[in-house]
Structures are given as C-alpha cells and as structure tokens.
mmCIF file of C-alpha atoms in Angstrom:
data_model
loop_
_atom_site.group_PDB
_atom_site.id
_atom_site.type_symbol
_atom_site.label_atom_id
_atom_site.label_comp_id
_atom_site.label_asym_id
_atom_site.label_seq_id
_atom_site.Cartn_x
_atom_site.Cartn_y
_atom_site.Cartn_z
ATOM 1 C CA MET A 1 -107.004 69.555 17.444
ATOM 2 C CA VAL A 2 -105.474 66.854 15.315
ATOM 3 C CA VAL A 3 -103.299 69.465 13.670
ATOM 4 C CA HIS A 4 -101.885 70.581 17.024
ATOM 5 C CA ALA A 5 -101.104 66.987 18.154
ATOM 6 C CA LEU A 6 -99.050 66.190 15.072
ATOM 7 C CA PRO A 7 -96.115 68.475 15.877
ATOM 8 C CA ARG A 8 -95.974 67.099 19.444
ATOM 9 C CA ARG A 9 -95.870 63.510 18.185
ATOM 10 C CA LEU A 10 -93.196 64.354 15.633
ATOM 11 C CA THR A 11 -91.143 66.091 18.313
ATOM 12 C CA LYS A 12 -91.381 63.048 20.598
ATOM 13 C CA ALA A 13 -90.446 60.711 17.739
ATOM 14 C CA VAL A 14 -87.428 62.825 16.788
ATOM 15 C CA ALA A 15 -86.343 63.089 20.432
ATOM 16 C CA GLY A 16 -86.628 59.308 20.865
ATOM 17 C CA THR A 17 -84.592 58.736 17.742
ATOM 18 C CA VAL A 18 -81.893 61.178 18.800
ATOM 19 C CA THR A 19 -81.597 59.658 22.284
ATOM 20 C CA SER A 20 -81.282 56.143 20.832
ATOM 21 C CA LEU A 21 -78.464 57.051 18.433
ATOM 22 C CA PRO A 22 -75.674 56.480 21.019
ATOM 23 C CA ARG A 23 -77.054 53.007 21.797
ATOM 24 C CA ILE A 24 -77.226 52.201 18.095
ATOM 25 C CA ALA A 25 -73.667 53.435 17.604
ATOM 26 C CA THR A 26 -72.479 51.298 20.539
ATOM 27 C CA ALA A 27 -74.227 48.225 19.139
ATOM 28 C CA LEU A 28 -72.681 48.798 15.700
ATOM 29 C CA THR A 29 -69.227 49.174 17.257
ATOM 30 C CA GLU A 30 -69.682 45.901 19.147
ATOM 31 C CA LEU A 31 -70.828 44.167 15.962
ATOM 32 C CA ARG A 32 -67.787 45.492 14.082
ATOM 33 C CA ASP A 33 -65.467 44.264 16.847
ATOM 34 C CA ALA A 34 -67.144 40.847 16.830
ATOM 35 C CA ALA A 35 -66.757 40.622 13.049
ATOM 36 C CA LYS A 36 -63.050 41.459 13.327
ATOM 37 C CA HIS A 37 -62.619 38.787 16.005
ATOM 38 C CA LEU A 38 -64.410 36.203 13.836
ATOM 39 C CA GLU A 39 -62.167 37.128 10.926
ATOM 40 C CA ARG A 40 -59.063 36.564 13.074
ATOM 41 C CA LEU A 41 -60.412 33.193 14.244
ATOM 42 C CA ALA A 42 -61.175 32.130 10.674
ATOM 43 C CA THR A 43 -57.684 33.131 9.556
ATOM 44 C CA PHE A 44 -56.128 31.168 12.416
ATOM 45 C CA ALA A 45 -58.219 28.095 11.622
ATOM 46 C CA ALA A 46 -57.354 28.283 7.915
ATOM 47 C CA GLU A 47 -53.655 28.444 8.725
ATOM 48 C CA GLU A 48 -53.696 25.649 11.327
ATOM 49 C CA LEU A 49 -56.006 23.086 9.716
ATOM 50 C CA PRO A 50 -53.474 21.801 7.167
ATOM 51 C CA GLU A 51 -50.944 21.212 9.963
ATOM 52 C CA ILE A 52 -53.531 19.377 12.059
ATOM 53 C CA VAL A 53 -54.483 17.159 9.107
ATOM 54 C CA TYR A 54 -50.793 16.385 8.494
ATOM 55 C CA GLN A 55 -50.292 15.430 12.154
ATOM 56 C CA LEU A 56 -53.421 13.253 12.188
ATOM 57 C CA GLU A 57 -52.221 11.395 9.083
ATOM 58 C CA GLY A 58 -48.905 10.748 10.843
ATOM 59 C CA ILE A 59 -50.704 9.406 13.899
ATOM 60 C CA ARG A 60 -52.848 7.175 11.687
ATOM 61 C CA GLU A 61 -49.715 5.740 10.041
ATOM 62 C CA GLN A 62 -48.130 5.078 13.437
ATOM 63 C CA LEU A 63 -51.260 3.333 14.684
ATOM 64 C CA THR A 64 -51.410 1.210 11.533
ATOM 65 C CA ARG A 65 -47.792 0.114 12.045
ATOM 66 C CA ILE A 66 -48.461 -0.735 15.697
ATOM 67 C CA GLU A 67 -51.591 -2.629 14.738
ATOM 68 C CA ASP A 68 -49.674 -4.589 12.098
ATOM 69 C CA ARG A 69 -46.924 -5.452 14.589
ATOM 70 C CA LEU A 70 -49.398 -6.600 17.226
ATOM 71 C CA GLY A 71 -51.879 -8.442 15.087
ATOM 72 C CA GLY A 72 -49.946 -10.091 12.322
ATOM 73 C CA ARG A 73 -51.693 -10.578 8.996
ATOM 74 C CA ASN A 74 -55.317 -9.789 9.808
ATOM 75 C CA GLY A 75 -54.673 -7.089 12.409
ATOM 76 C CA GLU A 76 -56.571 -8.852 15.218
ATOM 77 C CA VAL A 77 -55.037 -9.182 18.653
ATOM 78 C CA SER A 78 -56.205 -12.152 20.699
ATOM 79 C CA PRO A 79 -54.799 -14.680 23.168
ATOM 80 C CA ALA A 80 -54.497 -17.144 20.264
ATOM 81 C CA ALA A 81 -52.476 -14.692 18.146
ATOM 82 C CA ARG A 82 -48.928 -15.688 17.247
ATOM 83 C CA ARG A 83 -46.296 -14.435 19.701
ATOM 84 C CA THR A 84 -43.395 -12.324 18.469
ATOM 85 C CA GLY A 85 -41.011 -13.227 21.252
ATOM 86 C CA SER A 86 -40.939 -9.804 22.811
ATOM 87 C CA ARG A 87 -41.297 -9.383 26.555
ATOM 88 C CA PRO A 88 -44.769 -8.704 27.865
ATOM 89 C CA PRO A 89 -45.295 -5.200 29.171
ATOM 90 C CA SER A 90 -44.677 -4.786 32.892
#
C-alpha cells in the first residue's frame, strides 16, 4: 500500500510545483522591476546630493552674514543691541 501511495504523492507535489511556477515568475519579475527602480533612485540621489550640499553651504553663509549684521560682535540680537541706523521693518 505504501508503494502505491508514493506515486500519487509525487504526482501531487509535481503538479503543485508546476502550478506555482507562474506565481514565482511574476514575483521574480516584480522584484527585478523594484531593483531597477531602486537603482534609478540611488543614481538620482548620488547625482543630486553634491548640489544640495553646495546650496546648503550657500544658505549657511548667507545666514551667517545676516546674523553678523544683526547682532554685531557676539551675534546676539536683543533690545539692548547697538542700532545700525536702518529703518525698522514695516
């Protein structure tokens, strides 16, 4: 009896494997597409990051100049800070 059940189990296992192949192929295709998309995103980020760093450094320099103009020597702005003679903002 055990000998007769073995071929049936093997047949079921092979049939299950064959019917799952399209789902496996679909999943692999989706994984490949996701990997390509991640590669494009990484390339974009690698190209844009130096420009972003350059722009942030420029903004930092502008803020430092504004801070120096507003605060005088120590960079603090307070009601007791020395006035520059410019009009107050409206």
